[in-house]
Amino acid sequence: MEPAQPADRVPADPTPPDGQPPLVSSAAVPEGEPALVEPAGAPRTAPSDDAAGTGERPAPVPAADTRKSERSPKDMAISLLVLLIPIALLFAFHRGFLGGDQPVTVDPAPAVESARAANAFPVSEPAELGDAWRTVSANFQTAEGGSTLRLGYLTPEGRGAQLVQSSVPPERLLPTELTAEGRPQGQTELGGRTWQRYTARGNEQALVLLEPDRTVIVVGDARDNELRHLAGAIR
């Protein structure tokens, strides 16, 4: 027969009720040591690597400084000066060495030859204008209703003038070249021919020569004496 067991002794491995985890006896935990089993329902927190190794929490990451750097007016002025100096140097080089102030001139001969080859109207060129007059544009075109030769000039005073010769009927040509603002202002004699004086767009004025087989127009914002000089030079 086995010796009788004390009535107050708790079995070492009590069998839990069905569906419950095994119970750990408090007698199995040494005195003064924390229990290794967490209370039921307590949230589980995964310790960080540093905390697991040293038991200390990592230092908080310092917040980024979001304040914008402030620039003084002096710094802004220096930055602007640094940008303006190269621009000023390029501008001076363009004017002094590349002739930036000089207008681009063209050779009117190809356009004049094309107009003469078309034989649509008698083609004239201004004679003895002088070196101060510069040709800046030249164009000949043929369209339905007639052909037109346009020669553009820069006058000695730096103003614009254009010589137009065309076979387009005057009732169509004048509104196109002088716009609806063109109004007759009387007659003037130049080089033995009678020209009609007209107003034109804006501050421009015009001289118009009406001939049976062509219409000649001298128009621009040049002064009256320069327009008259250009018209009188046409041969």
PDB file of C-alpha atoms in Angstrom:
ATOM      1  CA  MET A   1       0.000   0.000   0.000  1.00  0.00           C
ATOM      2  CA  GLU A   2       1.114   3.557  -0.788  1.00  0.00           C
ATOM      3  CA  PRO A   3       1.604   5.919   2.069  1.00  0.00           C
ATOM      4  CA  ALA A   4      -1.254   8.290   2.629  1.00  0.00           C
ATOM      5  CA  GLN A   5      -0.875  11.794   1.082  1.00  0.00           C
ATOM      6  CA  PRO A   6      -1.395  14.919   3.160  1.00  0.00           C
ATOM      7  CA  ALA A   7      -4.857  16.305   2.697  1.00  0.00           C
ATOM      8  CA  ASP A   8      -3.605  19.940   2.072  1.00  0.00           C
ATOM      9  CA  ARG A   9      -1.047  19.128  -0.658  1.00  0.00           C
ATOM     10  CA  VAL A  10      -1.851  20.454  -4.160  1.00  0.00           C
ATOM     11  CA  PRO A  11      -0.993  18.189  -7.081  1.00  0.00           C
ATOM     12  CA  ALA A  12       2.135  19.311  -8.978  1.00  0.00           C
ATOM     13  CA  ASP A  13       0.441  19.223 -12.342  1.00  0.00           C
ATOM     14  CA  PRO A  14      -3.225  19.877 -11.880  1.00  0.00           C
ATOM     15  CA  THR A  15      -5.280  19.041 -14.899  1.00  0.00           C
ATOM     16  CA  PRO A  16      -7.170  22.147 -16.146  1.00  0.00           C
ATOM     17  CA  PRO A  17     -10.786  22.011 -17.207  1.00  0.00           C
ATOM     18  CA  ASP A  18     -11.464  21.236 -20.833  1.00  0.00           C
ATOM     19  CA  GLY A  19     -10.518  24.115 -23.217  1.00  0.00           C
ATOM     20  CA  GLN A  20      -8.458  26.069 -20.592  1.00  0.00           C
ATOM     21  CA  PRO A  21      -4.632  26.601 -20.566  1.00  0.00           C
ATOM     22  CA  PRO A  22      -2.625  24.736 -17.958  1.00  0.00           C
ATOM     23  CA  LEU A  23      -2.334  26.470 -14.602  1.00  0.00           C
ATOM     24  CA  VAL A  24       1.015  27.316 -13.102  1.00  0.00           C
ATOM     25  CA  SER A  25       1.254  26.911  -9.430  1.00  0.00           C
ATOM     26  CA  SER A  26       2.526  29.821  -7.488  1.00  0.00           C
ATOM     27  CA  ALA A  27       4.693  27.399  -5.572  1.00  0.00           C
ATOM     28  CA  ALA A  28       6.770  26.832  -8.768  1.00  0.00           C
ATOM     29  CA  VAL A  29       7.842  30.471  -8.920  1.00  0.00           C
ATOM     30  CA  PRO A  30      10.683  31.328  -6.592  1.00  0.00           C
ATOM     31  CA  GLU A  31      10.017  34.048  -4.066  1.00  0.00           C
ATOM     32  CA  GLY A  32      10.944  37.489  -5.251  1.00  0.00           C
ATOM     33  CA  GLU A  33      10.958  36.532  -8.984  1.00  0.00           C
ATOM     34  CA  PRO A  34       8.263  37.868 -11.383  1.00  0.00           C
ATOM     35  CA  ALA A  35       5.981  35.381 -12.937  1.00  0.00           C
ATOM     36  CA  LEU A  36       6.771  34.534 -16.571  1.00  0.00           C
ATOM     37  CA  VAL A  37       3.155  34.118 -17.492  1.00  0.00           C
ATOM     38  CA  GLU A  38       1.377  37.343 -18.480  1.00  0.00           C
ATOM     39  CA  PRO A  39      -2.072  37.912 -17.132  1.00  0.00           C
ATOM     40  CA  ALA A  40      -4.807  36.836 -19.455  1.00  0.00           C
ATOM     41  CA  GLY A  41      -6.051  39.641 -21.710  1.00  0.00           C
ATOM     42  CA  ALA A  42      -2.966  41.882 -21.211  1.00  0.00           C
ATOM     43  CA  PRO A  43      -1.711  43.516 -24.453  1.00  0.00           C
ATOM     44  CA  ARG A  44       1.579  42.197 -25.796  1.00  0.00           C
ATOM     45  CA  THR A  45       4.257  44.741 -26.710  1.00  0.00           C
ATOM     46  CA  ALA A  46       7.250  43.727 -28.765  1.00  0.00           C
ATOM     47  CA  PRO A  47      10.382  45.254 -27.239  1.00  0.00           C
ATOM     48  CA  SER A  48      12.786  47.005 -29.534  1.00  0.00           C
ATOM     49  CA  ASP A  49      16.198  45.598 -30.221  1.00  0.00           C
ATOM     50  CA  ASP A  50      17.872  48.205 -28.002  1.00  0.00           C
ATOM     51  CA  ALA A  51      15.393  47.729 -25.245  1.00  0.00           C
ATOM     52  CA  ALA A  52      15.780  43.969 -25.401  1.00  0.00           C
ATOM     53  CA  GLY A  53      19.553  44.225 -25.131  1.00  0.00           C
ATOM     54  CA  THR A  54      20.010  47.006 -22.592  1.00  0.00           C
ATOM     55  CA  GLY A  55      16.631  47.540 -21.094  1.00  0.00           C
ATOM     56  CA  GLU A  56      16.784  51.244 -22.059  1.00  0.00           C
ATOM     57  CA  ARG A  57      14.500  53.131 -24.440  1.00  0.00           C
ATOM     58  CA  PRO A  58      16.071  54.854 -27.505  1.00  0.00           C
ATOM     59  CA  ALA A  59      16.449  58.589 -27.384  1.00  0.00           C
ATOM     60  CA  PRO A  60      13.721  60.472 -29.327  1.00  0.00           C
ATOM     61  CA  VAL A  61      14.676  61.661 -32.814  1.00  0.00           C
ATOM     62  CA  PRO A  62      14.994  65.473 -32.830  1.00  0.00           C
ATOM     63  CA  ALA A  63      12.347  67.205 -34.930  1.00  0.00           C
ATOM     64  CA  ALA A  64      13.539  68.656 -38.223  1.00  0.00           C
ATOM     65  CA  ASP A  65      13.968  72.405 -38.248  1.00  0.00           C
ATOM     66  CA  THR A  66      11.326  73.588 -40.683  1.00  0.00           C
ATOM     67  CA  ARG A  67      12.094  77.267 -40.326  1.00  0.00           C
ATOM     68  CA  LYS A  68      12.998  78.931 -43.615  1.00  0.00           C
ATOM     69  CA  SER A  69      16.333  80.590 -43.855  1.00  0.00           C
ATOM     70  CA  GLU A  70      15.964  84.324 -43.938  1.00  0.00           C
ATOM     71  CA  ARG A  71      18.069  86.375 -46.394  1.00  0.00           C
ATOM     72  CA  SER A  72      18.911  89.936 -45.682  1.00  0.00           C
ATOM     73  CA  PRO A  73      18.326  92.688 -48.278  1.00  0.00           C
ATOM     74  CA  LYS A  74      22.086  92.943 -48.670  1.00  0.00           C
ATOM     75  CA  ASP A  75      22.357  89.260 -49.662  1.00  0.00           C
ATOM     76  CA  MET A  76      19.548  89.653 -52.187  1.00  0.00           C
ATOM     77  CA  ALA A  77      21.190  92.731 -53.687  1.00  0.00           C
ATOM     78  CA  ILE A  78      24.508  90.893 -54.057  1.00  0.00           C
ATOM     79  CA  SER A  79      22.777  87.937 -55.758  1.00  0.00           C
ATOM     80  CA  LEU A  80      21.017  90.271 -58.194  1.00  0.00           C
ATOM     81  CA  LEU A  81      24.270  92.068 -58.958  1.00  0.00           C
ATOM     82  CA  VAL A  82      25.985  88.765 -59.724  1.00  0.00           C
ATOM     83  CA  LEU A  83      23.268  88.025 -62.307  1.00  0.00           C
ATOM     84  CA  LEU A  84      23.274  91.481 -63.897  1.00  0.00           C
ATOM     85  CA  ILE A  85      27.024  91.795 -64.448  1.00  0.00           C
ATOM     86  CA  PRO A  86      27.282  88.976 -67.080  1.00  0.00           C
ATOM     87  CA  ILE A  87      24.184  90.297 -68.869  1.00  0.00           C
ATOM     88  CA  ALA A  88      25.675  93.788 -69.066  1.00  0.00           C
ATOM     89  CA  LEU A  89      28.957  92.400 -70.398  1.00  0.00           C
ATOM     90  CA  LEU A  90      27.161  90.388 -73.105  1.00  0.00           C
ATOM     91  CA  PHE A  91      25.114  93.409 -74.113  1.00  0.00           C
ATOM     92  CA  ALA A  92      28.224  95.590 -74.382  1.00  0.00           C
ATOM     93  CA  PHE A  93      30.002  92.934 -76.448  1.00  0.00           C
ATOM     94  CA  HIS A  94      26.978  92.637 -78.756  1.00  0.00           C
ATOM     95  CA  ARG A  95      26.865  96.379 -79.360  1.00  0.00           C
ATOM     96  CA  GLY A  96      30.578  97.111 -79.499  1.00  0.00           C
ATOM     97  CA  PHE A  97      31.946  94.131 -81.432  1.00  0.00           C
ATOM     98  CA  LEU A  98      28.983  92.562 -83.253  1.00  0.00           C
ATOM     99  CA  GLY A  99      27.286  95.765 -84.372  1.00  0.00           C
ATOM    100  CA  GLY A 100      24.094  95.108 -82.437  1.00  0.00           C
ATOM    101  CA  ASP A 101      22.772  98.607 -83.137  1.00  0.00           C
ATOM    102  CA  GLN A 102      23.187  98.300 -86.883  1.00  0.00           C
ATOM    103  CA  PRO A 103      20.051  97.317 -88.875  1.00  0.00           C
ATOM    104  CA  VAL A 104      20.140  94.189 -90.996  1.00  0.00           C
ATOM    105  CA  THR A 105      20.300  95.250 -94.643  1.00  0.00           C
ATOM    106  CA  VAL A 106      19.279  93.190 -97.655  1.00  0.00           C
ATOM    107  CA  ASP A 107      20.086  93.186-101.344  1.00  0.00           C
ATOM    108  CA  PRO A 108      16.983  94.292-103.280  1.00  0.00           C
ATOM    109  CA  ALA A 109      18.331  93.063-106.622  1.00  0.00           C
ATOM    110  CA  PRO A 110      16.722  89.541-106.569  1.00  0.00           C
ATOM    111  CA  ALA A 111      13.248  90.932-105.817  1.00  0.00           C
ATOM    112  CA  VAL A 112      13.616  93.672-108.461  1.00  0.00           C
ATOM    113  CA  GLU A 113      14.776  91.162-111.086  1.00  0.00           C
ATOM    114  CA  SER A 114      11.826  88.873-110.292  1.00  0.00           C
ATOM    115  CA  ALA A 115       9.413  91.783-110.762  1.00  0.00           C
ATOM    116  CA  ARG A 116      10.950  92.696-114.097  1.00  0.00           C
ATOM    117  CA  ALA A 117      10.902  89.088-115.259  1.00  0.00           C
ATOM    118  CA  ALA A 118       7.184  88.862-114.453  1.00  0.00           C
ATOM    119  CA  ASN A 119       6.605  91.869-116.757  1.00  0.00           C
ATOM    120  CA  ALA A 120       3.435  92.777-114.845  1.00  0.00           C
ATOM    121  CA  PHE A 121       4.202  96.520-114.689  1.00  0.00           C
ATOM    122  CA  PRO A 122       7.117  98.906-115.315  1.00  0.00           C
ATOM    123  CA  VAL A 123       9.598  98.493-112.454  1.00  0.00           C
ATOM    124  CA  SER A 124      11.478 101.508-111.134  1.00  0.00           C
ATOM    125  CA  GLU A 125      14.257 101.871-108.564  1.00  0.00           C
ATOM    126  CA  PRO A 126      15.145 104.984-106.583  1.00  0.00           C
ATOM    127  CA  ALA A 127      18.335 106.628-107.783  1.00  0.00           C
ATOM    128  CA  GLU A 128      20.831 108.721-105.827  1.00  0.00           C
ATOM    129  CA  LEU A 129      19.307 108.099-102.418  1.00  0.00           C
ATOM    130  CA  GLY A 130      22.697 108.242-100.716  1.00  0.00           C
ATOM    131  CA  ASP A 131      24.560 105.831 -98.440  1.00  0.00           C
ATOM    132  CA  ALA A 132      22.537 106.897 -95.400  1.00  0.00           C
ATOM    133  CA  TRP A 133      19.477 105.161 -96.869  1.00  0.00           C
ATOM    134  CA  ARG A 134      19.538 101.440 -96.128  1.00  0.00           C
ATOM    135  CA  THR A 135      17.363  98.748 -97.706  1.00  0.00           C
ATOM    136  CA  VAL A 136      15.969  96.538 -94.939  1.00  0.00           C
ATOM    137  CA  SER A 137      13.377  94.502 -96.865  1.00  0.00           C
ATOM    138  CA  ALA A 138      12.601  93.483-100.435  1.00  0.00           C
ATOM    139  CA  ASN A 139       9.745  91.291-101.604  1.00  0.00           C
ATOM    140  CA  PHE A 140       7.933  90.540-104.839  1.00  0.00           C
ATOM    141  CA  GLN A 141       4.777  88.477-104.979  1.00  0.00           C
ATOM    142  CA  THR A 142       2.096  87.638-107.488  1.00  0.00           C
ATOM    143  CA  ALA A 143      -1.453  86.967-106.350  1.00  0.00           C
ATOM    144  CA  GLU A 144      -4.890  86.867-107.864  1.00  0.00           C
ATOM    145  CA  GLY A 145      -5.612  90.320-109.222  1.00  0.00           C
ATOM    146  CA  GLY A 146      -2.043  91.516-109.740  1.00  0.00           C
ATOM    147  CA  SER A 147       1.614  91.601-108.675  1.00  0.00           C
ATOM    148  CA  THR A 148       3.322  93.788-106.076  1.00  0.00           C
ATOM    149  CA  LEU A 149       6.929  94.783-105.390  1.00  0.00           C
ATOM    150  CA  ARG A 150       7.737  96.157-101.906  1.00  0.00           C
ATOM    151  CA  LEU A 151      11.053  97.733-100.943  1.00  0.00           C
ATOM    152  CA  GLY A 152      11.553  98.832 -97.324  1.00  0.00           C
ATOM    153  CA  TYR A 153      14.062 101.490 -96.249  1.00  0.00           C
ATOM    154  CA  LEU A 154      15.551 102.957 -93.103  1.00  0.00           C
ATOM    155  CA  THR A 155      15.926 106.683 -93.603  1.00  0.00           C
ATOM    156  CA  PRO A 156      18.937 108.776 -92.526  1.00  0.00           C
ATOM    157  CA  GLU A 157      16.922 109.894 -89.489  1.00  0.00           C
ATOM    158  CA  GLY A 158      16.301 106.264 -88.504  1.00  0.00           C
ATOM    159  CA  ARG A 159      12.650 106.145 -89.577  1.00  0.00           C
ATOM    160  CA  GLY A 160      10.827 103.701 -91.829  1.00  0.00           C
ATOM    161  CA  ALA A 161       9.679 104.183 -95.415  1.00  0.00           C
ATOM    162  CA  GLN A 162       8.342 101.751 -97.997  1.00  0.00           C
ATOM    163  CA  LEU A 163       8.181 101.913-101.774  1.00  0.00           C
ATOM    164  CA  VAL A 164       5.280  99.913-103.238  1.00  0.00           C
ATOM    165  CA  GLN A 165       4.782  99.286-106.969  1.00  0.00           C
ATOM    166  CA  SER A 166       1.809  97.215-108.044  1.00  0.00           C
ATOM    167  CA  SER A 167      -0.505  96.237-110.876  1.00  0.00           C
ATOM    168  CA  VAL A 168      -3.371  95.668-108.422  1.00  0.00           C
ATOM    169  CA  PRO A 169      -6.230  98.115-109.136  1.00  0.00           C
ATOM    170  CA  PRO A 170      -6.004 101.225-106.906  1.00  0.00           C
ATOM    171  CA  GLU A 171      -9.451 100.697-105.387  1.00  0.00           C
ATOM    172  CA  ARG A 172      -8.155  97.441-103.928  1.00  0.00           C
ATOM    173  CA  LEU A 173      -4.516  98.363-103.369  1.00  0.00           C
ATOM    174  CA  LEU A 174      -4.968 101.613-101.421  1.00  0.00           C
ATOM    175  CA  PRO A 175      -7.236 100.198 -98.673  1.00  0.00           C
ATOM    176  CA  THR A 176      -4.784  97.317 -98.277  1.00  0.00           C
ATOM    177  CA  GLU A 177      -1.634  99.433 -98.041  1.00  0.00           C
ATOM    178  CA  LEU A 178      -3.052 102.506 -96.295  1.00  0.00           C
ATOM    179  CA  THR A 179      -5.875 100.798 -94.354  1.00  0.00           C
ATOM    180  CA  ALA A 180      -9.351 102.296 -94.046  1.00  0.00           C
ATOM    181  CA  GLU A 181      -7.778 105.361 -92.405  1.00  0.00           C
ATOM    182  CA  GLY A 182      -6.263 106.501 -95.705  1.00  0.00           C
ATOM    183  CA  ARG A 183      -7.732 109.816 -96.846  1.00  0.00           C
ATOM    184  CA  PRO A 184      -6.606 112.070 -99.731  1.00  0.00           C
ATOM    185  CA  GLN A 185      -4.997 115.333 -98.602  1.00  0.00           C
ATOM    186  CA  GLY A 186      -4.346 117.123-101.900  1.00  0.00           C
ATOM    187  CA  GLN A 187      -1.696 117.026-104.607  1.00  0.00           C
ATOM    188  CA  THR A 188       2.031 117.757-104.833  1.00  0.00           C
ATOM    189  CA  GLU A 189       4.500 117.945-107.718  1.00  0.00           C
ATOM    190  CA  LEU A 190       7.630 115.788-107.501  1.00  0.00           C
ATOM    191  CA  GLY A 191      10.041 115.144-110.364  1.00  0.00           C
ATOM    192  CA  GLY A 192       7.590 116.392-112.972  1.00  0.00           C
ATOM    193  CA  ARG A 193       4.834 114.035-111.736  1.00  0.00           C
ATOM    194  CA  THR A 194       1.662 114.734-109.826  1.00  0.00           C
ATOM    195  CA  TRP A 195       1.421 112.757-106.599  1.00  0.00           C
ATOM    196  CA  GLN A 196      -1.564 112.445-104.293  1.00  0.00           C
ATOM    197  CA  ARG A 197      -0.961 113.019-100.586  1.00  0.00           C
ATOM    198  CA  TYR A 198      -2.719 110.575 -98.233  1.00  0.00           C
ATOM    199  CA  THR A 199      -2.996 109.863 -94.551  1.00  0.00           C
ATOM    200  CA  ALA A 200      -2.251 106.280 -93.490  1.00  0.00           C
ATOM    201  CA  ARG A 201      -2.262 104.076 -90.395  1.00  0.00           C
ATOM    202  CA  GLY A 202      -1.306 105.705 -87.110  1.00  0.00           C
ATOM    203  CA  ASN A 203       1.246 108.473 -87.583  1.00  0.00           C
ATOM    204  CA  GLU A 204       2.167 107.423 -91.121  1.00  0.00           C
ATOM    205  CA  GLN A 205       1.619 109.432 -94.278  1.00  0.00           C
ATOM    206  CA  ALA A 206       1.788 108.473 -97.935  1.00  0.00           C
ATOM    207  CA  LEU A 207       2.412 109.755-101.440  1.00  0.00           C
ATOM    208  CA  VAL A 208       0.499 107.978-104.222  1.00  0.00           C
ATOM    209  CA  LEU A 209       1.247 108.060-107.949  1.00  0.00           C
ATOM    210  CA  LEU A 210      -1.565 106.763-110.171  1.00  0.00           C
ATOM    211  CA  GLU A 211      -0.489 105.581-113.622  1.00  0.00           C
ATOM    212  CA  PRO A 212      -2.399 103.607-116.268  1.00  0.00           C
ATOM    213  CA  ASP A 213      -0.390 100.386-115.850  1.00  0.00           C
ATOM    214  CA  ARG A 214       0.762 100.643-112.215  1.00  0.00           C
ATOM    215  CA  THR A 215       0.275 102.375-108.873  1.00  0.00           C
ATOM    216  CA  VAL A 216       3.260 103.661-106.878  1.00  0.00           C
ATOM    217  CA  ILE A 217       3.013 104.323-103.141  1.00  0.00           C
ATOM    218  CA  VAL A 218       5.622 105.845-100.820  1.00  0.00           C
ATOM    219  CA  VAL A 219       4.462 105.366 -97.232  1.00  0.00           C
ATOM    220  CA  GLY A 220       5.945 105.365 -93.741  1.00  0.00           C
ATOM    221  CA  ASP A 221       6.446 107.226 -90.476  1.00  0.00           C
ATOM    222  CA  ALA A 222       9.379 109.162 -91.934  1.00  0.00           C
ATOM    223  CA  ARG A 223       9.226 112.934 -92.096  1.00  0.00           C
ATOM    224  CA  ASP A 224       7.584 114.598 -95.071  1.00  0.00           C
ATOM    225  CA  ASN A 225      10.905 115.772 -96.541  1.00  0.00           C
ATOM    226  CA  GLU A 226      12.297 112.210 -96.497  1.00  0.00           C
ATOM    227  CA  LEU A 227       9.182 110.749 -98.123  1.00  0.00           C
ATOM    228  CA  ARG A 228       9.341 113.436-100.804  1.00  0.00           C
ATOM    229  CA  HIS A 229      13.039 112.714-101.364  1.00  0.00           C
ATOM    230  CA  LEU A 230      12.296 108.989-101.853  1.00  0.00           C
ATOM    231  CA  ALA A 231       9.394 109.668-104.227  1.00  0.00           C
ATOM    232  CA  GLY A 232      11.422 112.170-106.269  1.00  0.00           C
ATOM    233  CA  ALA A 233      14.280 109.652-106.648  1.00  0.00           C
ATOM    234  CA  ILE A 234      12.114 107.122-108.498  1.00  0.00           C
ATOM    235  CA  ARG A 235      13.043 106.902-112.174  1.00  0.00           C
TER     236      ARG A 235
END
